[in-house]
Amino acid sequence: MATKHSRSAARLMMAPAVILLLGWMLVPLIMTLMFSFKKYLPLRGGDLGWVGFENYVRFVSSSAFWPSVGATLTIVGGVLLITIFFGVLLAILLNQPMWGQGVVRILVIAPFFVMPTVSALVWKNMFMDPVNGLFAHLWRFFGAEPISWLSQASLPSIVMIVSWQWLPFATLILLTAIQSLDGEQLEAAEMDGAPPLKRFGYITLPHLSRAITIVLLIQTIFLLAIFAEIFVTTGGAFGTRTLTYLIFQRVLESQNVGLGSAGGVYAIILANIVAIFLMRIVGKNLDA
């Protein structure tokens, strides 16, 4: 049992790392809050003084604000649905004994290690190009006219690209959960005459509930900040401008740091609302 002296020593040894972590988190946050109350134009006069909540009002009253929030939530929701559904299917498939199982698992997980910019460029030029892309050739093979995916089906295209990158992560987490399932339960249910769908619905799926909630939480946190895929493919056009991309435009394209900082605060608020909602779901499943 840890003594009072050992606990004090542990706190003392952890203090530098905790202080560094707090500084790494709090300094950018404090600077963002400070700039959000200023009119700061780096190339057009610099710091022009405090403006109160003017930046917040301008940002939220912009005609692009609510469409960007809608695009963000649409992409997050679409990617979560696809990655969880196909992640469960792939996890069940990869858990079955097969020849070359290790190689197959590596190939399935490999897309997660591809940089977002690279994966977006591959999808844009090799798959979705309306002239020479793979989808265009498939459309012509079946006698259909190829479409310009990134302009005519922009949001579904972004969802497809991001899902391809995040599907291996969901598969890996869910596969680990399936491998921890007691095989005797499935064998007993099979001996009792339970069909495969009922075994999945009453045994496998409840066992995966915790893993699914963890995937939901982690992916949502990262997907709310999606940027590279949109920057490389559509540049925020055709209804794909997310909240993160709108902040980028306000800061770098409009050179208005104060307005962009106010947008960053809104993004933090949105992320915390979603995180709190998901943490309640995770907490209920972990306590069950």
PDB file of C-alpha atoms in Angstrom:
ATOM      1  CA  MET A   1       0.000   0.000   0.000  1.00  0.00           C
ATOM      2  CA  ALA A   2       1.365   3.410  -0.995  1.00  0.00           C
ATOM      3  CA  THR A   3       2.546   5.563   1.890  1.00  0.00           C
ATOM      4  CA  LYS A   4       2.115   9.329   2.206  1.00  0.00           C
ATOM      5  CA  HIS A   5       5.804   9.825   1.365  1.00  0.00           C
ATOM      6  CA  SER A   6       5.628   7.684  -1.790  1.00  0.00           C
ATOM      7  CA  ARG A   7       2.501   9.503  -2.990  1.00  0.00           C
ATOM      8  CA  SER A   8       4.192  12.879  -2.475  1.00  0.00           C
ATOM      9  CA  ALA A   9       7.266  11.656  -4.373  1.00  0.00           C
ATOM     10  CA  ALA A  10       5.063  10.433  -7.239  1.00  0.00           C
ATOM     11  CA  ARG A  11       3.300  13.798  -7.454  1.00  0.00           C
ATOM     12  CA  LEU A  12       6.654  15.600  -7.439  1.00  0.00           C
ATOM     13  CA  MET A  13       7.988  13.460 -10.290  1.00  0.00           C
ATOM     14  CA  MET A  14       4.815  13.921 -12.327  1.00  0.00           C
ATOM     15  CA  ALA A  15       4.665  17.691 -11.755  1.00  0.00           C
ATOM     16  CA  PRO A  16       6.975  18.729 -14.673  1.00  0.00           C
ATOM     17  CA  ALA A  17       4.990  16.684 -17.193  1.00  0.00           C
ATOM     18  CA  VAL A  18       1.661  17.969 -15.854  1.00  0.00           C
ATOM     19  CA  ILE A  19       2.861  21.591 -15.927  1.00  0.00           C
ATOM     20  CA  LEU A  20       4.165  21.182 -19.478  1.00  0.00           C
ATOM     21  CA  LEU A  21       0.890  19.583 -20.593  1.00  0.00           C
ATOM     22  CA  LEU A  22      -1.193  22.321 -18.976  1.00  0.00           C
ATOM     23  CA  GLY A  23       0.958  24.991 -20.581  1.00  0.00           C
ATOM     24  CA  TRP A  24       0.677  23.306 -23.979  1.00  0.00           C
ATOM     25  CA  MET A  25      -3.113  23.311 -23.621  1.00  0.00           C
ATOM     26  CA  LEU A  26      -3.799  26.558 -21.802  1.00  0.00           C
ATOM     27  CA  VAL A  27      -1.451  28.986 -23.579  1.00  0.00           C
ATOM     28  CA  PRO A  28      -3.061  28.559 -27.049  1.00  0.00           C
ATOM     29  CA  LEU A  29      -6.528  28.640 -25.483  1.00  0.00           C
ATOM     30  CA  ILE A  30      -5.819  31.859 -23.581  1.00  0.00           C
ATOM     31  CA  MET A  31      -4.314  33.473 -26.688  1.00  0.00           C
ATOM     32  CA  THR A  32      -7.343  32.443 -28.761  1.00  0.00           C
ATOM     33  CA  LEU A  33      -9.692  33.968 -26.184  1.00  0.00           C
ATOM     34  CA  MET A  34      -7.629  37.157 -26.040  1.00  0.00           C
ATOM     35  CA  PHE A  35      -7.496  37.621 -29.827  1.00  0.00           C
ATOM     36  CA  SER A  36     -11.215  36.865 -30.151  1.00  0.00           C
ATOM     37  CA  PHE A  37     -11.968  40.147 -28.371  1.00  0.00           C
ATOM     38  CA  LYS A  38      -9.591  42.159 -30.580  1.00  0.00           C
ATOM     39  CA  LYS A  39      -9.570  43.501 -34.104  1.00  0.00           C
ATOM     40  CA  TYR A  40      -6.260  42.083 -35.264  1.00  0.00           C
ATOM     41  CA  LEU A  41      -5.359  42.381 -38.970  1.00  0.00           C
ATOM     42  CA  PRO A  42      -1.681  41.373 -39.428  1.00  0.00           C
ATOM     43  CA  LEU A  43      -1.337  42.798 -42.955  1.00  0.00           C
ATOM     44  CA  ARG A  44      -3.710  45.726 -42.549  1.00  0.00           C
ATOM     45  CA  GLY A  45      -2.699  47.666 -39.481  1.00  0.00           C
ATOM     46  CA  GLY A  46      -1.972  44.934 -36.943  1.00  0.00           C
ATOM     47  CA  ASP A  47      -3.582  45.210 -33.504  1.00  0.00           C
ATOM     48  CA  LEU A  48      -6.419  47.757 -33.763  1.00  0.00           C
ATOM     49  CA  GLY A  49      -7.613  47.364 -30.192  1.00  0.00           C
ATOM     50  CA  TRP A  50     -10.389  45.678 -28.269  1.00  0.00           C
ATOM     51  CA  VAL A  51     -13.808  45.264 -29.888  1.00  0.00           C
ATOM     52  CA  GLY A  52     -15.635  43.223 -27.236  1.00  0.00           C
ATOM     53  CA  PHE A  53     -18.027  40.615 -28.619  1.00  0.00           C
ATOM     54  CA  GLU A  54     -18.110  42.111 -32.106  1.00  0.00           C
ATOM     55  CA  ASN A  55     -16.121  39.214 -33.609  1.00  0.00           C
ATOM     56  CA  TYR A  56     -18.477  36.653 -32.062  1.00  0.00           C
ATOM     57  CA  VAL A  57     -21.531  38.440 -33.407  1.00  0.00           C
ATOM     58  CA  ARG A  58     -20.007  38.816 -36.874  1.00  0.00           C
ATOM     59  CA  PHE A  59     -18.936  35.182 -37.048  1.00  0.00           C
ATOM     60  CA  VAL A  60     -22.234  33.657 -35.914  1.00  0.00           C
ATOM     61  CA  SER A  61     -24.298  36.064 -38.028  1.00  0.00           C
ATOM     62  CA  SER A  62     -22.318  35.207 -41.153  1.00  0.00           C
ATOM     63  CA  SER A  63     -24.334  33.432 -43.845  1.00  0.00           C
ATOM     64  CA  ALA A  64     -21.637  30.728 -43.942  1.00  0.00           C
ATOM     65  CA  PHE A  65     -21.744  29.832 -40.237  1.00  0.00           C
ATOM     66  CA  TRP A  66     -24.752  27.531 -39.940  1.00  0.00           C
ATOM     67  CA  PRO A  67     -24.129  25.787 -43.308  1.00  0.00           C
ATOM     68  CA  SER A  68     -20.580  25.061 -42.094  1.00  0.00           C
ATOM     69  CA  VAL A  69     -21.912  23.594 -38.833  1.00  0.00           C
ATOM     70  CA  GLY A  70     -24.386  21.498 -40.827  1.00  0.00           C
ATOM     71  CA  ALA A  71     -21.644  20.276 -43.179  1.00  0.00           C
ATOM     72  CA  THR A  72     -19.433  19.397 -40.206  1.00  0.00           C
ATOM     73  CA  LEU A  73     -22.133  17.360 -38.455  1.00  0.00           C
ATOM     74  CA  THR A  74     -23.158  15.686 -41.738  1.00  0.00           C
ATOM     75  CA  ILE A  75     -19.603  14.531 -42.421  1.00  0.00           C
ATOM     76  CA  VAL A  76     -19.094  13.362 -38.841  1.00  0.00           C
ATOM     77  CA  GLY A  77     -22.399  11.475 -38.775  1.00  0.00           C
ATOM     78  CA  GLY A  78     -21.871   9.883 -42.194  1.00  0.00           C
ATOM     79  CA  VAL A  79     -18.346   8.725 -41.396  1.00  0.00           C
ATOM     80  CA  LEU A  80     -19.407   7.294 -38.027  1.00  0.00           C
ATOM     81  CA  LEU A  81     -22.271   5.305 -39.570  1.00  0.00           C
ATOM     82  CA  ILE A  82     -20.086   3.859 -42.325  1.00  0.00           C
ATOM     83  CA  THR A  83     -17.053   3.056 -40.188  1.00  0.00           C
ATOM     84  CA  ILE A  84     -19.035   1.400 -37.395  1.00  0.00           C
ATOM     85  CA  PHE A  85     -21.270  -0.635 -39.718  1.00  0.00           C
ATOM     86  CA  PHE A  86     -18.486  -1.896 -41.964  1.00  0.00           C
ATOM     87  CA  GLY A  87     -16.053  -2.024 -39.036  1.00  0.00           C
ATOM     88  CA  VAL A  88     -18.253  -4.585 -37.301  1.00  0.00           C
ATOM     89  CA  LEU A  89     -18.578  -6.624 -40.508  1.00  0.00           C
ATOM     90  CA  LEU A  90     -14.831  -6.547 -41.191  1.00  0.00           C
ATOM     91  CA  ALA A  91     -14.001  -7.381 -37.571  1.00  0.00           C
ATOM     92  CA  ILE A  92     -16.255 -10.457 -37.701  1.00  0.00           C
ATOM     93  CA  LEU A  93     -14.734 -11.486 -41.044  1.00  0.00           C
ATOM     94  CA  LEU A  94     -11.140 -11.028 -39.897  1.00  0.00           C
ATOM     95  CA  ASN A  95     -11.866 -13.037 -36.750  1.00  0.00           C
ATOM     96  CA  GLN A  96     -12.627 -16.109 -38.869  1.00  0.00           C
ATOM     97  CA  PRO A  97      -9.786 -18.568 -39.562  1.00  0.00           C
ATOM     98  CA  MET A  98      -8.479 -18.050 -43.100  1.00  0.00           C
ATOM     99  CA  TRP A  99      -5.347 -18.500 -45.140  1.00  0.00           C
ATOM    100  CA  GLY A 100      -2.995 -15.529 -44.870  1.00  0.00           C
ATOM    101  CA  GLN A 101      -4.985 -14.015 -42.023  1.00  0.00           C
ATOM    102  CA  GLY A 102      -2.079 -11.900 -40.772  1.00  0.00           C
ATOM    103  CA  VAL A 103      -1.397 -10.398 -44.212  1.00  0.00           C
ATOM    104  CA  VAL A 104      -5.090  -9.623 -44.718  1.00  0.00           C
ATOM    105  CA  ARG A 105      -5.292  -7.841 -41.365  1.00  0.00           C
ATOM    106  CA  ILE A 106      -2.249  -5.711 -42.218  1.00  0.00           C
ATOM    107  CA  LEU A 107      -3.765  -4.758 -45.589  1.00  0.00           C
ATOM    108  CA  VAL A 108      -7.068  -3.805 -43.971  1.00  0.00           C
ATOM    109  CA  ILE A 109      -5.388  -1.653 -41.333  1.00  0.00           C
ATOM    110  CA  ALA A 110      -2.870  -0.048 -43.737  1.00  0.00           C
ATOM    111  CA  PRO A 111      -5.061   2.906 -44.913  1.00  0.00           C
ATOM    112  CA  PHE A 112      -5.067   4.318 -41.388  1.00  0.00           C
ATOM    113  CA  PHE A 113      -1.336   5.032 -41.707  1.00  0.00           C
ATOM    114  CA  VAL A 114      -1.701   7.004 -44.935  1.00  0.00           C
ATOM    115  CA  MET A 115      -1.481  10.776 -44.502  1.00  0.00           C
ATOM    116  CA  PRO A 116      -4.869  12.516 -44.973  1.00  0.00           C
ATOM    117  CA  THR A 117      -3.458  14.724 -47.740  1.00  0.00           C
ATOM    118  CA  VAL A 118      -2.090  11.721 -49.624  1.00  0.00           C
ATOM    119  CA  SER A 119      -5.296   9.709 -49.328  1.00  0.00           C
ATOM    120  CA  ALA A 120      -7.346  12.698 -50.504  1.00  0.00           C
ATOM    121  CA  LEU A 121      -5.075  13.172 -53.536  1.00  0.00           C
ATOM    122  CA  VAL A 122      -5.311   9.457 -54.392  1.00  0.00           C
ATOM    123  CA  TRP A 123      -9.107   9.494 -54.251  1.00  0.00           C
ATOM    124  CA  LYS A 124      -9.334  12.774 -56.143  1.00  0.00           C
ATOM    125  CA  ASN A 125      -7.039  11.813 -59.026  1.00  0.00           C
ATOM    126  CA  MET A 126      -7.218   8.020 -59.262  1.00  0.00           C
ATOM    127  CA  PHE A 127     -10.830   7.303 -58.338  1.00  0.00           C
ATOM    128  CA  MET A 128     -13.012  10.402 -58.670  1.00  0.00           C
ATOM    129  CA  ASP A 129     -11.522  12.149 -61.668  1.00  0.00           C
ATOM    130  CA  PRO A 130     -14.452  12.581 -64.129  1.00  0.00           C
ATOM    131  CA  VAL A 131     -12.240  11.771 -67.155  1.00  0.00           C
ATOM    132  CA  ASN A 132      -9.539   9.284 -66.176  1.00  0.00           C
ATOM    133  CA  GLY A 133     -10.689   8.106 -62.737  1.00  0.00           C
ATOM    134  CA  LEU A 134     -11.559   4.507 -61.948  1.00  0.00           C
ATOM    135  CA  PHE A 135     -15.198   5.395 -61.237  1.00  0.00           C
ATOM    136  CA  ALA A 136     -15.454   7.162 -64.604  1.00  0.00           C
ATOM    137  CA  HIS A 137     -14.238   4.028 -66.413  1.00  0.00           C
ATOM    138  CA  LEU A 138     -16.699   1.870 -64.459  1.00  0.00           C
ATOM    139  CA  TRP A 139     -19.549   4.233 -65.363  1.00  0.00           C
ATOM    140  CA  ARG A 140     -18.623   4.054 -69.054  1.00  0.00           C
ATOM    141  CA  PHE A 141     -18.310   0.260 -68.885  1.00  0.00           C
ATOM    142  CA  PHE A 142     -21.923   0.043 -67.744  1.00  0.00           C
ATOM    143  CA  GLY A 143     -23.051   2.572 -70.353  1.00  0.00           C
ATOM    144  CA  ALA A 144     -23.582   5.494 -67.953  1.00  0.00           C
ATOM    145  CA  GLU A 145     -22.254   9.014 -68.177  1.00  0.00           C
ATOM    146  CA  PRO A 146     -19.463   9.677 -65.613  1.00  0.00           C
ATOM    147  CA  ILE A 147     -20.160  12.302 -63.003  1.00  0.00           C
ATOM    148  CA  SER A 148     -17.883  14.846 -61.368  1.00  0.00           C
ATOM    149  CA  TRP A 149     -17.941  13.438 -57.871  1.00  0.00           C
ATOM    150  CA  LEU A 150     -16.374  16.354 -56.042  1.00  0.00           C
ATOM    151  CA  SER A 151     -18.823  18.878 -57.492  1.00  0.00           C
ATOM    152  CA  GLN A 152     -22.017  16.886 -58.095  1.00  0.00           C
ATOM    153  CA  ALA A 153     -21.793  14.656 -55.002  1.00  0.00           C
ATOM    154  CA  SER A 154     -19.374  16.644 -52.883  1.00  0.00           C
ATOM    155  CA  LEU A 155     -20.426  15.741 -49.331  1.00  0.00           C
ATOM    156  CA  PRO A 156     -20.844  11.997 -50.063  1.00  0.00           C
ATOM    157  CA  SER A 157     -17.409  12.078 -51.712  1.00  0.00           C
ATOM    158  CA  ILE A 158     -15.787  13.642 -48.648  1.00  0.00           C
ATOM    159  CA  VAL A 159     -17.564  11.134 -46.406  1.00  0.00           C
ATOM    160  CA  MET A 160     -16.287   8.286 -48.593  1.00  0.00           C
ATOM    161  CA  ILE A 161     -12.694   9.536 -48.510  1.00  0.00           C
ATOM    162  CA  VAL A 162     -12.640  10.094 -44.746  1.00  0.00           C
ATOM    163  CA  SER A 163     -14.435   6.795 -44.066  1.00  0.00           C
ATOM    164  CA  TRP A 164     -11.787   4.905 -46.054  1.00  0.00           C
ATOM    165  CA  GLN A 165      -9.125   6.384 -43.807  1.00  0.00           C
ATOM    166  CA  TRP A 166     -10.918   5.813 -40.478  1.00  0.00           C
ATOM    167  CA  LEU A 167     -12.430   2.383 -41.203  1.00  0.00           C
ATOM    168  CA  PRO A 168      -9.204   0.527 -40.235  1.00  0.00           C
ATOM    169  CA  PHE A 169      -9.180   2.225 -36.825  1.00  0.00           C
ATOM    170  CA  ALA A 170     -12.749   1.144 -36.086  1.00  0.00           C
ATOM    171  CA  THR A 171     -12.021  -2.354 -37.412  1.00  0.00           C
ATOM    172  CA  LEU A 172      -8.955  -2.729 -35.194  1.00  0.00           C
ATOM    173  CA  ILE A 173     -10.782  -1.679 -32.017  1.00  0.00           C
ATOM    174  CA  LEU A 174     -13.819  -3.860 -32.790  1.00  0.00           C
ATOM    175  CA  LEU A 175     -11.649  -6.829 -33.779  1.00  0.00           C
ATOM    176  CA  THR A 176      -9.872  -6.628 -30.441  1.00  0.00           C
ATOM    177  CA  ALA A 177     -13.253  -6.604 -28.674  1.00  0.00           C
ATOM    178  CA  ILE A 178     -14.525  -9.600 -30.661  1.00  0.00           C
ATOM    179  CA  GLN A 179     -11.394 -11.589 -29.837  1.00  0.00           C
ATOM    180  CA  SER A 180     -12.117 -11.074 -26.135  1.00  0.00           C
ATOM    181  CA  LEU A 181     -15.571 -12.630 -26.513  1.00  0.00           C
ATOM    182  CA  ASP A 182     -15.967 -15.975 -24.763  1.00  0.00           C
ATOM    183  CA  GLY A 183     -16.377 -18.551 -27.524  1.00  0.00           C
ATOM    184  CA  GLU A 184     -18.237 -20.897 -25.194  1.00  0.00           C
ATOM    185  CA  GLN A 185     -21.254 -18.557 -25.192  1.00  0.00           C
ATOM    186  CA  LEU A 186     -21.503 -18.713 -28.970  1.00  0.00           C
ATOM    187  CA  GLU A 187     -21.020 -22.473 -28.977  1.00  0.00           C
ATOM    188  CA  ALA A 188     -23.728 -22.929 -26.352  1.00  0.00           C
ATOM    189  CA  ALA A 189     -26.129 -20.718 -28.308  1.00  0.00           C
ATOM    190  CA  GLU A 190     -25.374 -22.647 -31.503  1.00  0.00           C
ATOM    191  CA  MET A 191     -26.000 -25.970 -29.750  1.00  0.00           C
ATOM    192  CA  ASP A 192     -29.339 -24.586 -28.534  1.00  0.00           C
ATOM    193  CA  GLY A 193     -30.312 -23.943 -32.148  1.00  0.00           C
ATOM    194  CA  ALA A 194     -29.915 -20.146 -32.230  1.00  0.00           C
ATOM    195  CA  PRO A 195     -29.436 -18.911 -35.825  1.00  0.00           C
ATOM    196  CA  PRO A 196     -26.408 -16.706 -36.703  1.00  0.00           C
ATOM    197  CA  LEU A 197     -28.398 -13.449 -36.686  1.00  0.00           C
ATOM    198  CA  LYS A 198     -29.734 -14.086 -33.187  1.00  0.00           C
ATOM    199  CA  ARG A 199     -26.278 -15.048 -31.930  1.00  0.00           C
ATOM    200  CA  PHE A 200     -24.985 -11.775 -33.323  1.00  0.00           C
ATOM    201  CA  GLY A 201     -27.869  -9.688 -31.942  1.00  0.00           C
ATOM    202  CA  TYR A 202     -27.998 -11.189 -28.451  1.00  0.00           C
ATOM    203  CA  ILE A 203     -24.338 -12.053 -27.775  1.00  0.00           C
ATOM    204  CA  THR A 204     -21.841 -10.402 -30.143  1.00  0.00           C
ATOM    205  CA  LEU A 205     -23.418  -6.951 -30.494  1.00  0.00           C
ATOM    206  CA  PRO A 206     -23.960  -6.362 -26.739  1.00  0.00           C
ATOM    207  CA  HIS A 207     -20.365  -7.429 -26.173  1.00  0.00           C
ATOM    208  CA  LEU A 208     -19.225  -4.815 -28.740  1.00  0.00           C
ATOM    209  CA  SER A 209     -21.235  -1.958 -27.233  1.00  0.00           C
ATOM    210  CA  ARG A 210     -18.344  -0.607 -25.165  1.00  0.00           C
ATOM    211  CA  ALA A 211     -15.919  -0.781 -28.072  1.00  0.00           C
ATOM    212  CA  ILE A 212     -18.432   0.960 -30.333  1.00  0.00           C
ATOM    213  CA  THR A 213     -18.888   3.823 -27.879  1.00  0.00           C
ATOM    214  CA  ILE A 214     -15.110   4.254 -27.610  1.00  0.00           C
ATOM    215  CA  VAL A 215     -14.858   4.379 -31.425  1.00  0.00           C
ATOM    216  CA  LEU A 216     -17.673   6.940 -31.492  1.00  0.00           C
ATOM    217  CA  LEU A 217     -15.939   9.173 -28.959  1.00  0.00           C
ATOM    218  CA  ILE A 218     -12.421   9.068 -30.398  1.00  0.00           C
ATOM    219  CA  GLN A 219     -13.451   9.419 -34.037  1.00  0.00           C
ATOM    220  CA  THR A 220     -15.845  12.279 -33.306  1.00  0.00           C
ATOM    221  CA  ILE A 221     -13.145  14.286 -31.550  1.00  0.00           C
ATOM    222  CA  PHE A 222     -10.861  14.028 -34.583  1.00  0.00           C
ATOM    223  CA  LEU A 223     -13.554  14.322 -37.249  1.00  0.00           C
ATOM    224  CA  LEU A 224     -14.829  17.624 -35.872  1.00  0.00           C
ATOM    225  CA  ALA A 225     -11.472  19.109 -36.907  1.00  0.00           C
ATOM    226  CA  ILE A 226     -11.398  17.642 -40.417  1.00  0.00           C
ATOM    227  CA  PHE A 227      -9.510  19.930 -42.774  1.00  0.00           C
ATOM    228  CA  ALA A 228      -6.871  18.360 -45.036  1.00  0.00           C
ATOM    229  CA  GLU A 229      -9.272  16.253 -47.109  1.00  0.00           C
ATOM    230  CA  ILE A 230     -11.467  19.281 -47.870  1.00  0.00           C
ATOM    231  CA  PHE A 231      -8.516  21.563 -48.583  1.00  0.00           C
ATOM    232  CA  VAL A 232      -7.058  19.111 -51.120  1.00  0.00           C
ATOM    233  CA  THR A 233     -10.277  18.075 -52.873  1.00  0.00           C
ATOM    234  CA  THR A 234     -12.936  20.806 -52.972  1.00  0.00           C
ATOM    235  CA  GLY A 235     -11.345  23.799 -51.270  1.00  0.00           C
ATOM    236  CA  GLY A 236     -14.522  24.278 -49.257  1.00  0.00           C
ATOM    237  CA  ALA A 237     -16.719  24.671 -52.356  1.00  0.00           C
ATOM    238  CA  PHE A 238     -19.946  22.832 -53.243  1.00  0.00           C
ATOM    239  CA  GLY A 239     -21.244  22.837 -49.663  1.00  0.00           C
ATOM    240  CA  THR A 240     -18.223  21.121 -48.102  1.00  0.00           C
ATOM    241  CA  ARG A 241     -16.993  24.058 -46.040  1.00  0.00           C
ATOM    242  CA  THR A 242     -16.824  22.821 -42.463  1.00  0.00           C
ATOM    243  CA  LEU A 243     -16.462  24.984 -39.372  1.00  0.00           C
ATOM    244  CA  THR A 244     -12.724  24.328 -39.283  1.00  0.00           C
ATOM    245  CA  TYR A 245     -12.355  25.334 -42.918  1.00  0.00           C
ATOM    246  CA  LEU A 246     -14.410  28.477 -42.350  1.00  0.00           C
ATOM    247  CA  ILE A 247     -12.041  29.467 -39.535  1.00  0.00           C
ATOM    248  CA  PHE A 248      -9.103  28.870 -41.886  1.00  0.00           C
ATOM    249  CA  GLN A 249     -10.649  31.174 -44.466  1.00  0.00           C
ATOM    250  CA  ARG A 250     -11.296  33.908 -41.936  1.00  0.00           C
ATOM    251  CA  VAL A 251      -7.751  33.782 -40.542  1.00  0.00           C
ATOM    252  CA  LEU A 252      -5.532  33.134 -43.562  1.00  0.00           C
ATOM    253  CA  GLU A 253      -7.582  34.223 -46.557  1.00  0.00           C
ATOM    254  CA  SER A 254      -9.244  37.255 -44.958  1.00  0.00           C
ATOM    255  CA  GLN A 255      -6.283  37.967 -42.637  1.00  0.00           C
ATOM    256  CA  ASN A 256      -8.658  38.564 -39.725  1.00  0.00           C
ATOM    257  CA  VAL A 257      -7.158  36.826 -36.708  1.00  0.00           C
ATOM    258  CA  GLY A 258      -9.766  38.186 -34.306  1.00  0.00           C
ATOM    259  CA  LEU A 259     -12.693  36.880 -36.340  1.00  0.00           C
ATOM    260  CA  GLY A 260     -11.000  33.517 -36.803  1.00  0.00           C
ATOM    261  CA  SER A 261     -10.264  33.281 -33.081  1.00  0.00           C
ATOM    262  CA  ALA A 262     -13.948  33.845 -32.315  1.00  0.00           C
ATOM    263  CA  GLY A 263     -14.714  30.996 -34.718  1.00  0.00           C
ATOM    264  CA  GLY A 264     -12.184  28.863 -32.871  1.00  0.00           C
ATOM    265  CA  VAL A 265     -14.043  29.475 -29.616  1.00  0.00           C
ATOM    266  CA  TYR A 266     -17.294  28.411 -31.302  1.00  0.00           C
ATOM    267  CA  ALA A 267     -15.529  25.266 -32.537  1.00  0.00           C
ATOM    268  CA  ILE A 268     -14.352  24.509 -28.990  1.00  0.00           C
ATOM    269  CA  ILE A 269     -17.899  24.959 -27.688  1.00  0.00           C
ATOM    270  CA  LEU A 270     -19.305  22.637 -30.386  1.00  0.00           C
ATOM    271  CA  ALA A 271     -16.649  20.013 -29.683  1.00  0.00           C
ATOM    272  CA  ASN A 272     -17.357  20.123 -25.953  1.00  0.00           C
ATOM    273  CA  ILE A 273     -21.124  19.804 -26.461  1.00  0.00           C
ATOM    274  CA  VAL A 274     -20.614  16.731 -28.647  1.00  0.00           C
ATOM    275  CA  ALA A 275     -17.972  15.296 -26.289  1.00  0.00           C
ATOM    276  CA  ILE A 276     -20.193  15.699 -23.214  1.00  0.00           C
ATOM    277  CA  PHE A 277     -23.083  14.019 -25.040  1.00  0.00           C
ATOM    278  CA  LEU A 278     -20.869  11.119 -26.099  1.00  0.00           C
ATOM    279  CA  MET A 279     -19.240  10.815 -22.683  1.00  0.00           C
ATOM    280  CA  ARG A 280     -22.676  10.291 -21.159  1.00  0.00           C
ATOM    281  CA  ILE A 281     -23.257   7.457 -23.610  1.00  0.00           C
ATOM    282  CA  VAL A 282     -19.822   5.998 -22.930  1.00  0.00           C
ATOM    283  CA  GLY A 283     -20.307   6.281 -19.182  1.00  0.00           C
ATOM    284  CA  LYS A 284     -23.610   4.432 -19.276  1.00  0.00           C
ATOM    285  CA  ASN A 285     -22.145   1.618 -21.361  1.00  0.00           C
ATOM    286  CA  LEU A 286     -19.001   1.331 -19.225  1.00  0.00           C
ATOM    287  CA  ASP A 287     -21.046   1.231 -16.022  1.00  0.00           C
ATOM    288  CA  ALA A 288     -23.412  -1.409 -17.418  1.00  0.00           C
TER     289      ALA A 288
END
